[in-house]
Tab-separated table of C-alpha atoms and ligand atoms in Angstrom:
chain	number	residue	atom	x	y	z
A	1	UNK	CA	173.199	89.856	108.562
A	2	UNK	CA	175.382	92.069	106.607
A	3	UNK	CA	177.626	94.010	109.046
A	4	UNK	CA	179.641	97.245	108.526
A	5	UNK	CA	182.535	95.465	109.045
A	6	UNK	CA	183.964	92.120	107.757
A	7	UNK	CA	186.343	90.630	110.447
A	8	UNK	CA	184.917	87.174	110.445
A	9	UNK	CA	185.159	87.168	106.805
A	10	UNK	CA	188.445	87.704	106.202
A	11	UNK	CA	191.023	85.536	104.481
A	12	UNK	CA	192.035	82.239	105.954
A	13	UNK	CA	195.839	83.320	104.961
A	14	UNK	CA	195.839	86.819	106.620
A	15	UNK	CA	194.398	85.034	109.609
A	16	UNK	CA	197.102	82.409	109.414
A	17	UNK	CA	200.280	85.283	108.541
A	18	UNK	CA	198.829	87.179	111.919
A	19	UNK	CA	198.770	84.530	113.947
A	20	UNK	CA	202.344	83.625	113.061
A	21	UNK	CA	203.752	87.121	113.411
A	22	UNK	CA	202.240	87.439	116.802
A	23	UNK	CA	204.224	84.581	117.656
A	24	UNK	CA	207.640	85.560	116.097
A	25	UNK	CA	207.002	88.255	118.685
A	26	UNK	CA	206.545	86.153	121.895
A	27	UNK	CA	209.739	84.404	120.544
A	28	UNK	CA	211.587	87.479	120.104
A	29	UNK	CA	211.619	88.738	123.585
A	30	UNK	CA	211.674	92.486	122.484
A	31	UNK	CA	207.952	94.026	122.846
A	32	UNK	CA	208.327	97.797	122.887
A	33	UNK	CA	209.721	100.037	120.344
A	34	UNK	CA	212.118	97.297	118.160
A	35	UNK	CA	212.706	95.680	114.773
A	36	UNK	CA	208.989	95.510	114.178
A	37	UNK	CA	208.331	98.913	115.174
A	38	UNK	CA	211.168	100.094	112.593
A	39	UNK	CA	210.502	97.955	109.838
A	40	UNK	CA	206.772	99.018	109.782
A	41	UNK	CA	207.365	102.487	110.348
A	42	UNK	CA	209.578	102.349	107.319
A	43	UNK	CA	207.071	100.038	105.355
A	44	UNK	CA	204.114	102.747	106.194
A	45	UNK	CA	205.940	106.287	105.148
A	46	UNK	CA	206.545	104.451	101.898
A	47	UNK	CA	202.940	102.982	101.353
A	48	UNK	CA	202.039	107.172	102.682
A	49	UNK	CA	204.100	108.928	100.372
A	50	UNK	CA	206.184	110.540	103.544
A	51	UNK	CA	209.503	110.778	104.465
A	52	UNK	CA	209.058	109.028	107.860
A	53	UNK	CA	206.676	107.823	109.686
A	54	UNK	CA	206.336	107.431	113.605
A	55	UNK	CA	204.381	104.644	115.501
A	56	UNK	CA	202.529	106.270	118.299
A	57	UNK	CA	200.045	104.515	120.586
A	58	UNK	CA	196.710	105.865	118.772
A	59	UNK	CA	195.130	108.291	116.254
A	60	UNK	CA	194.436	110.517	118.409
A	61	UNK	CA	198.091	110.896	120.160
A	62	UNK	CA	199.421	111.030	116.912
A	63	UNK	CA	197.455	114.243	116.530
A	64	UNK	CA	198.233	115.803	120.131
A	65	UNK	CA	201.703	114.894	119.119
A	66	UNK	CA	202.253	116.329	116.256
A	67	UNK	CA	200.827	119.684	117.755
A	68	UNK	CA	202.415	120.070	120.402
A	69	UNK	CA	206.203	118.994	118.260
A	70	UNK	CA	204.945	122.119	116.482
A	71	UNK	CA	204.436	124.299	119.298
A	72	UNK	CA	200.772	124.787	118.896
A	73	UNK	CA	199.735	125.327	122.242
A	74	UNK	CA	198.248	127.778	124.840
A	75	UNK	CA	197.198	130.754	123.260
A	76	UNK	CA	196.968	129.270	119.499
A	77	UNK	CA	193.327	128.576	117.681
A	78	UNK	CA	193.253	125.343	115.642
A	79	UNK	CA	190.314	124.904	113.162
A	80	UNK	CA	188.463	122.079	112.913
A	81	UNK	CA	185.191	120.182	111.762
A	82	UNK	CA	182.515	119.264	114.081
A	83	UNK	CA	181.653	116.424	111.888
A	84	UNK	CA	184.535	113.807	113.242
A	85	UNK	CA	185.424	111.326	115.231
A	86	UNK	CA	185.367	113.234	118.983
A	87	UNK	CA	189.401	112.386	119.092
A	88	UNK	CA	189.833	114.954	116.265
A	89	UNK	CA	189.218	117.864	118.518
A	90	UNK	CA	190.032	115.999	121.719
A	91	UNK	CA	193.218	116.297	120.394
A	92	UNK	CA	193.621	119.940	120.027
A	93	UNK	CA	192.111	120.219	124.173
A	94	UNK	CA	195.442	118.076	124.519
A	95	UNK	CA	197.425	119.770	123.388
A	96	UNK	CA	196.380	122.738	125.413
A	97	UNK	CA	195.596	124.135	122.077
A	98	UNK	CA	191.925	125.715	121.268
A	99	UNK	CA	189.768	124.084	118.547
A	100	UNK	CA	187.259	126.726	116.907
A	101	UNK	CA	184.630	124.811	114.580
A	102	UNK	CA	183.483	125.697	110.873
A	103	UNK	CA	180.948	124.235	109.245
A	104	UNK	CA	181.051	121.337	106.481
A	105	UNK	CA	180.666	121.773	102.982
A	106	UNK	CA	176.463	119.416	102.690
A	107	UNK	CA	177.554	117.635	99.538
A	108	UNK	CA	180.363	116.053	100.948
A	109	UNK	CA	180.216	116.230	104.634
A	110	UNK	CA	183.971	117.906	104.659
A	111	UNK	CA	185.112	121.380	105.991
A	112	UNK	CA	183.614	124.397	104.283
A	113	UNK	CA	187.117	126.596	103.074
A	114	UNK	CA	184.470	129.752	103.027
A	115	UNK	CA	183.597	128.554	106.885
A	116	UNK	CA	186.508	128.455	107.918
A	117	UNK	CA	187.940	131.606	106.672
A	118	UNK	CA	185.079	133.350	108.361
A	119	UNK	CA	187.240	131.430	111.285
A	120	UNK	CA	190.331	132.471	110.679
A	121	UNK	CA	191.719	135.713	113.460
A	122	UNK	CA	194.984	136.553	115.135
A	123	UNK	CA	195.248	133.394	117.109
A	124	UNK	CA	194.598	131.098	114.337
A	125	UNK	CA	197.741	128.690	114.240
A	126	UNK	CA	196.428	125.960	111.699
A	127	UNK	CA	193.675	124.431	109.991
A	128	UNK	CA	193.550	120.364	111.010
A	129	UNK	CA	191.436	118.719	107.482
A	130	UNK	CA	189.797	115.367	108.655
A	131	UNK	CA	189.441	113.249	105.042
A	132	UNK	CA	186.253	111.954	106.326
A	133	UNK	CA	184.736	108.982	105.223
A	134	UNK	CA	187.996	108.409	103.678
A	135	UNK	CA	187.965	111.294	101.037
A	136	UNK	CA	190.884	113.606	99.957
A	137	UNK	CA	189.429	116.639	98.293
A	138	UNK	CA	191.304	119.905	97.293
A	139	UNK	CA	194.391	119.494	98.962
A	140	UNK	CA	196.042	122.613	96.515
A	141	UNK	CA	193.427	124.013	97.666
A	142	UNK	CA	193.707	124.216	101.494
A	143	UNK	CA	196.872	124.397	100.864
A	144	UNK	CA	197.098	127.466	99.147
A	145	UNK	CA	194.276	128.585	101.752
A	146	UNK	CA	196.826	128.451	104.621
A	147	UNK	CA	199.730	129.380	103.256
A	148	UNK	CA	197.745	132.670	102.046
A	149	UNK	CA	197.104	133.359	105.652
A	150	UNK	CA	200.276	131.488	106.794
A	151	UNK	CA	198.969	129.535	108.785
A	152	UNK	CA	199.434	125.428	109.069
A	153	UNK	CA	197.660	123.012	107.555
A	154	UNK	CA	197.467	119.786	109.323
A	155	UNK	CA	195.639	116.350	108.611
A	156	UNK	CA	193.391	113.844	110.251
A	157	UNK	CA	194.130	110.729	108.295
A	158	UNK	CA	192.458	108.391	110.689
A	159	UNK	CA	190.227	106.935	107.619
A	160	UNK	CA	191.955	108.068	105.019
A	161	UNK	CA	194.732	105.441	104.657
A	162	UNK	CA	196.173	105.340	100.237
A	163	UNK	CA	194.093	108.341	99.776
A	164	UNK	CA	195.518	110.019	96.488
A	165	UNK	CA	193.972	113.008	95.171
A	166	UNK	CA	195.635	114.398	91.589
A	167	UNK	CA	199.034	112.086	92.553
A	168	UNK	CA	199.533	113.629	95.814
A	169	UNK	CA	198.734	111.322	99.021
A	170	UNK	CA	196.308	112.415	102.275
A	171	UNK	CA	199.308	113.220	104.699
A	172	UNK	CA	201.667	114.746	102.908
A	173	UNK	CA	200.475	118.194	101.805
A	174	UNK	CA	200.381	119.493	105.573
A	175	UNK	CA	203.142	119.615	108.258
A	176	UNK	CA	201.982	116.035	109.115
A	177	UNK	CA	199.126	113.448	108.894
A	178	UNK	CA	198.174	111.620	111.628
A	179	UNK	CA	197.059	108.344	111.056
A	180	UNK	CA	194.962	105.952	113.167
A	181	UNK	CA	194.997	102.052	113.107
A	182	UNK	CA	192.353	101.118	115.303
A	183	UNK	CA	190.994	98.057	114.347
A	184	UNK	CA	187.949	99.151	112.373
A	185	UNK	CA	190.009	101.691	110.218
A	186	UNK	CA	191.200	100.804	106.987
A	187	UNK	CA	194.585	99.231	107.931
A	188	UNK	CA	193.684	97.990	111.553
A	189	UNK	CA	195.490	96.414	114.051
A	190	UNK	CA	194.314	94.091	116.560
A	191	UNK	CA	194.078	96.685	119.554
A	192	UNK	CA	195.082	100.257	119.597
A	193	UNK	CA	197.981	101.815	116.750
A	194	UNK	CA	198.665	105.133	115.017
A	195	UNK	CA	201.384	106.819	113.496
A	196	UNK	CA	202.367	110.727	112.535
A	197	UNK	CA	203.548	110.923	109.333
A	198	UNK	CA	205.858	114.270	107.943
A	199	UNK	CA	208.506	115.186	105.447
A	200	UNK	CA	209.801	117.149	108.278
A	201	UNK	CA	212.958	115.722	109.724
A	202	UNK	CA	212.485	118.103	112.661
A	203	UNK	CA	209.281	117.440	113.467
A	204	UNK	CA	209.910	113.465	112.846
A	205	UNK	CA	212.437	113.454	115.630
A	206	UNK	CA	210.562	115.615	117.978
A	207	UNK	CA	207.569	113.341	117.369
A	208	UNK	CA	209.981	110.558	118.568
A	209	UNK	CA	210.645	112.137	121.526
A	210	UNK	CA	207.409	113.147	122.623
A	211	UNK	CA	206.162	109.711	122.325
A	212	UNK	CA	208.710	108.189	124.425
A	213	UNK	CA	208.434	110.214	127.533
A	214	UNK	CA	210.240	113.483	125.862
A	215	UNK	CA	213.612	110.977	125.606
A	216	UNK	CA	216.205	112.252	123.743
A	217	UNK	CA	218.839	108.781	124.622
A	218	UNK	CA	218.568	107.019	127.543
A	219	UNK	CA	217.405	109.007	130.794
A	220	UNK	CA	217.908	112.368	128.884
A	221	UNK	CA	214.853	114.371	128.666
A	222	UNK	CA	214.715	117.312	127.179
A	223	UNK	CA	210.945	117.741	126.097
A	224	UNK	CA	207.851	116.678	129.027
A	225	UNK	CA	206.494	114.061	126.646
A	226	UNK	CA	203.876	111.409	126.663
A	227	UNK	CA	203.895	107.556	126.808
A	228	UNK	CA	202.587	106.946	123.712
A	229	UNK	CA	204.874	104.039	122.004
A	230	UNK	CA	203.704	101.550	119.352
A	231	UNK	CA	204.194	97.907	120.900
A	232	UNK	CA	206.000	95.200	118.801
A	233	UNK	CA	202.885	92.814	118.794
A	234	UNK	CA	200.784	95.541	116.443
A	235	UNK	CA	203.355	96.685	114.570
A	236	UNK	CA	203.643	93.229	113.053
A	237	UNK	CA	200.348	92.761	112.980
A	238	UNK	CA	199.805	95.834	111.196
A	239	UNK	CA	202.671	94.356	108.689
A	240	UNK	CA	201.313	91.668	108.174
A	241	UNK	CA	197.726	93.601	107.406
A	242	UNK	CA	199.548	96.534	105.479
A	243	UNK	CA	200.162	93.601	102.789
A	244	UNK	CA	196.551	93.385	102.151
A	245	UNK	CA	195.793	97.103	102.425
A	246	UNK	CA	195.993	98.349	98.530
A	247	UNK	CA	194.131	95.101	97.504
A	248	UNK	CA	191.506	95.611	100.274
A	249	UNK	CA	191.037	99.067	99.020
A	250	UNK	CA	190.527	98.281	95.710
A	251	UNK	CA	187.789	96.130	96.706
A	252	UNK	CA	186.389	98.936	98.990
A	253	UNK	CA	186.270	101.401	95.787
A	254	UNK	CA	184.222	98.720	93.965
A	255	UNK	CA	181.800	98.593	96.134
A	256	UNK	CA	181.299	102.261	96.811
A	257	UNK	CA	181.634	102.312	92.765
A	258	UNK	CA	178.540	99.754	92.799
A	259	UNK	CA	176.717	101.490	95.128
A	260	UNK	CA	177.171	105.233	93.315
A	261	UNK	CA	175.769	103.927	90.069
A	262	UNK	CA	172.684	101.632	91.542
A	263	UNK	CA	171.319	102.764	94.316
A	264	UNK	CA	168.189	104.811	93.006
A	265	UNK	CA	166.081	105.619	95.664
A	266	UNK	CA	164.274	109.057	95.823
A	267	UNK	CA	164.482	109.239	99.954
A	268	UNK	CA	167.880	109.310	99.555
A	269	UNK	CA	170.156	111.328	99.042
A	270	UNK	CA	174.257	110.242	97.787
A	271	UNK	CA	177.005	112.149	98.460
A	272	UNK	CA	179.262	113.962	95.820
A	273	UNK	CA	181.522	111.442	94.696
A	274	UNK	CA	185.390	112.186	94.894
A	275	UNK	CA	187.250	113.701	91.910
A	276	UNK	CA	188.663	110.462	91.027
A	277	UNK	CA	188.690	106.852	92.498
A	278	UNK	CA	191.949	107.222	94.188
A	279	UNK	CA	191.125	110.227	96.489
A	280	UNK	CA	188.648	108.189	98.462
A	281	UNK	CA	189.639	105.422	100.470
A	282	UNK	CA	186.418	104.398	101.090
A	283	UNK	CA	186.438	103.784	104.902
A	284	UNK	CA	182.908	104.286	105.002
A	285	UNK	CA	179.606	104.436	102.897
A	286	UNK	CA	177.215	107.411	104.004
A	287	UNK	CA	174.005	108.649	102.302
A	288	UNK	CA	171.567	110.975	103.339
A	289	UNK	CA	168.149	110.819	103.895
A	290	UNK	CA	165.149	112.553	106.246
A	291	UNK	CA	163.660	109.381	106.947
A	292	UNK	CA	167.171	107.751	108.745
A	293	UNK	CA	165.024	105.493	111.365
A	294	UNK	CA	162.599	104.436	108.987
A	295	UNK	CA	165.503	103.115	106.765
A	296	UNK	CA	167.391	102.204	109.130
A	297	UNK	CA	164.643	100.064	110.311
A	298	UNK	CA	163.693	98.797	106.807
A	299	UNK	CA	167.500	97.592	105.949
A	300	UNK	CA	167.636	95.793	109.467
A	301	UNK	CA	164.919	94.016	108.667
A	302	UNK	CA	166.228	92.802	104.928
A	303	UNK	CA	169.365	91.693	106.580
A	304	UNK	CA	171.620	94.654	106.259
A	305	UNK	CA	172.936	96.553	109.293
A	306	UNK	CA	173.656	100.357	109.653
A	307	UNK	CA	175.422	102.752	111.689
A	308	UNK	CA	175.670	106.701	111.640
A	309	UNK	CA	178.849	108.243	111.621
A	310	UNK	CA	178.132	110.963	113.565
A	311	UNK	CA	174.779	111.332	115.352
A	312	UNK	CA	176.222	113.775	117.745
A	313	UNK	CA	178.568	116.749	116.346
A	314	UNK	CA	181.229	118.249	118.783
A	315	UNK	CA	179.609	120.737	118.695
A	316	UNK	CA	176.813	119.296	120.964
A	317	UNK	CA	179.137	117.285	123.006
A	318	UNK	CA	179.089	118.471	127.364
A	319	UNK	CA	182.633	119.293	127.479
A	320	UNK	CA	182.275	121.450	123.920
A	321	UNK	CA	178.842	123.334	124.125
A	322	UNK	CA	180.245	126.650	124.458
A	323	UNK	CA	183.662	125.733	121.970
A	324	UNK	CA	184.291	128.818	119.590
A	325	UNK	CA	182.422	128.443	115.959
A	326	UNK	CA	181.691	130.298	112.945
A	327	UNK	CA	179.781	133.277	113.375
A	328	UNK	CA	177.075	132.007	110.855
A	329	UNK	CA	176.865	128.219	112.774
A	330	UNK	CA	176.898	125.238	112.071
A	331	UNK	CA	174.083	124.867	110.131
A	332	UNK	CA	175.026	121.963	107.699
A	333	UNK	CA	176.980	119.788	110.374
A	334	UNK	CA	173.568	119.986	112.148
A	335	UNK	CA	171.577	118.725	109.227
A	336	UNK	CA	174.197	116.251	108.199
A	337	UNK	CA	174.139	114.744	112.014
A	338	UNK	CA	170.390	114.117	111.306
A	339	UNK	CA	170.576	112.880	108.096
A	340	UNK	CA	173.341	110.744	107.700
A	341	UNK	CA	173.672	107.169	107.561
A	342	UNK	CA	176.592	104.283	107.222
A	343	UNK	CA	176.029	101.363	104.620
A	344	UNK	CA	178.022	98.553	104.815
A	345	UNK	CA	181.555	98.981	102.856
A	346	UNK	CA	184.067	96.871	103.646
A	347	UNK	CA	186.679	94.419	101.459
A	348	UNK	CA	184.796	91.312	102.163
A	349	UNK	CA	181.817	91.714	100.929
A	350	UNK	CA	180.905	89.529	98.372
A	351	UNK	CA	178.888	90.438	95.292
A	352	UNK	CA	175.719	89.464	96.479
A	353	UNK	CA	176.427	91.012	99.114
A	354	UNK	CA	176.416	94.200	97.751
A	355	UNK	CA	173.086	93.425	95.233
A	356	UNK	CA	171.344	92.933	98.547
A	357	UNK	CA	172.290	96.439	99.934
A	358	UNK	CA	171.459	97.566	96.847
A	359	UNK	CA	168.292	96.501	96.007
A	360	UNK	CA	167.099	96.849	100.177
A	361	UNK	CA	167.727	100.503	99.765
A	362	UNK	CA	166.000	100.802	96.495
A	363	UNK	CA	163.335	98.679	98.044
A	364	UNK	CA	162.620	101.067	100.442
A	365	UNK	CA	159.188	102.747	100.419
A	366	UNK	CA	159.688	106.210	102.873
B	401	LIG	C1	189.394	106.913	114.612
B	401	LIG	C2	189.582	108.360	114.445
B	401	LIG	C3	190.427	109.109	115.294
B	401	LIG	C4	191.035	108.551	116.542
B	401	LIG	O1	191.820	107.449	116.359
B	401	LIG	P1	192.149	106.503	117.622
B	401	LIG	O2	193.151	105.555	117.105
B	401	LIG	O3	190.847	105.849	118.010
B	401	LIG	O4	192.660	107.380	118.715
B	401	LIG	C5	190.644	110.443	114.993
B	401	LIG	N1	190.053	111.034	113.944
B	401	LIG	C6	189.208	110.371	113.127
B	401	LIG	C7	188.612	111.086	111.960
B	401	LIG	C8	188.942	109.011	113.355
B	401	LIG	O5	188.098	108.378	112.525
């Protein structure tokens, strides 16, 4: 079976370099917030393009965290996309904060700017752009967006990791990108990770606090912060793995590269591709197509597994049903969550691999 993801495929070597950081860390006797923690903090804002980066616990309390260093709280709207990983908006409820949804753009599955300035009123504080599926698009553009209504713009970079659209990185054209290393995500580690990333200074030290119990030094604490630390154990994990990263992306463009130019299959239906190779990171592989179980079904059965990324918008989730939206819906985020579905895209795939994804989709008979 060809999985979405590649774990027991990988390298001998990186298997070999994790296993011994792991235990340089037993021997090291220091397992929260130390040498490992700073080195790859420092390794990852240069790899992001940002000034610093800050190991947090998760993607999603790298979010909460940088919202709530920026005071976006009670009171303050924070627009979102209901196509994303729940954590997006879970975030914003975190943060005390309240998400209001536009709808996504149907070519490419990302936020609609003409949704969400129908969004936009008095208590709008920011706009937080998920690069979903990987995929950097526009950033002068939203940019511009919310500085003409000065408001912030903020990023979910949880798949979006060396994402580079016209030279300028995912995570650096808003107040801060927050980035998620769970284990499936481009750079992984092996258990929970994620880091905020900002050319703030401000916001980079109040991030530091906030994740460490609102410390300022020892047994001051000035801010009612979180536990949210990145251990030693990932950090050099995701050291070790951050080596691989731009080579593992690479191979994660060719694919998706592959997969643009063969697949040829009238039930379905490709997404726009990105501007340029380098503003998609290629986490995952979606097409569309209005016969999903059929060909879902079909590609099981020639060896090639799926998943859909995201059946169920936020939108439709208990705890959101009644969350604020765009006056005109969500209309394409609806259609999308029917349609959508995840080939496999992942570094170690081999060739053949990828002919056999190929021609099982083209295969398919709807
Ligand atoms: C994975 C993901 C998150 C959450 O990251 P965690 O590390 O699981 O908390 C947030 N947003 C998006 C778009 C994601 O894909």
């Amino acid at each position: 079976m060809i999985l979405i993801n590649g774990f027991a495929q990988e390298p001998r070597d990186l298997r070999d370099a994790m296993v011994a950081a792991a235990s340089s860390v037993v021997d090291s006797h220091h397992y929260i917030l130390g040498p490992a923690v700073e080195r790859f903090e420092g390794r990852w804002a240069a790899a992001s393009g940002a000034r610093h980066a800050v190991g947090v616990a998760n993607g999603m309390d790298a979010l909460e965290i940088g919202l709530r260093a920026l005071g976006i709280g009670p009171g303050d709207e924070v627009i979102t996309t209901p196509m994303t990983a729940f954590a997006t908006v879970l975030a914003v409820l975190r943060a005390g904060a309240t998400p209001v949804l536009a709808d996504i753009d149907p070519g490419t599955a990302l936020l609609s700017p003409a949704s969400v300035e129908r969004c936009i009123g008095p208590r709008t504080r920011a706009v937080l752009l998920v690069h979903l599926y990987g995929q950097a698009r526009d950033l002068a553009g939203w940019a511009a967006l919310c500085s003409r209504h000065g408001i912030d713009l903020l990023e979910d970079c949880a798949q979006s990791h060396l994402a580079v659209e016209h030279g300028v990185a995912a995570g650096t054209v808003g107040r801060f990108g927050g980035y998620s290393f769970y284990p499936t995500k481009n750079l992984g580690a092996l258990g929970d990770a994620g880091a905020l990333v900002t050319d703030d200074d401000d916001l980079a030290a109040t991030a530091r606090m906030l994740r460490n119990y609102g410390q300022s030094t020892r047994y001051e604490h000035p801010l009612v912060g979180l536990n949210s630390r990145l251990d030693e154990m990932q950090a050099a994990i995701l050291d070790v793995r951050l080596d691989w990263l731009a080579a593992f992306t690479e191979r994660r463009r060719a694919v998706a590269a592959r997969y643009d130019a063969e697949i040829m299959q009238p039930a379905v239906r490709l997404l726009v591709p990105p501007v340029e190779p380098s503003a998609h990171a290629r986490h995952l592989y979606v097409v569309c197509t209005e016969h999903r179980e059929d060909l879902a079904r079909h590609l099981a059965d020639s060896g090639v597994q799926t998943l859909i990324h995201y059946p169920v918008p936020v939108h439709h989730q208990p705890p959101c049903r009644d969350i604020a939206r765009d006056p005109e819906g969500l209309a394409a985020a609806d259609a999308h969550a029917r349609t959508c579905l995840s080939l496999p895209c992942h570094p170690q795939l081999s060739d053949d691999d990828v002919d056999t994804v190929i021609r099982a989709v083209n295969a398919f008979r709807g």
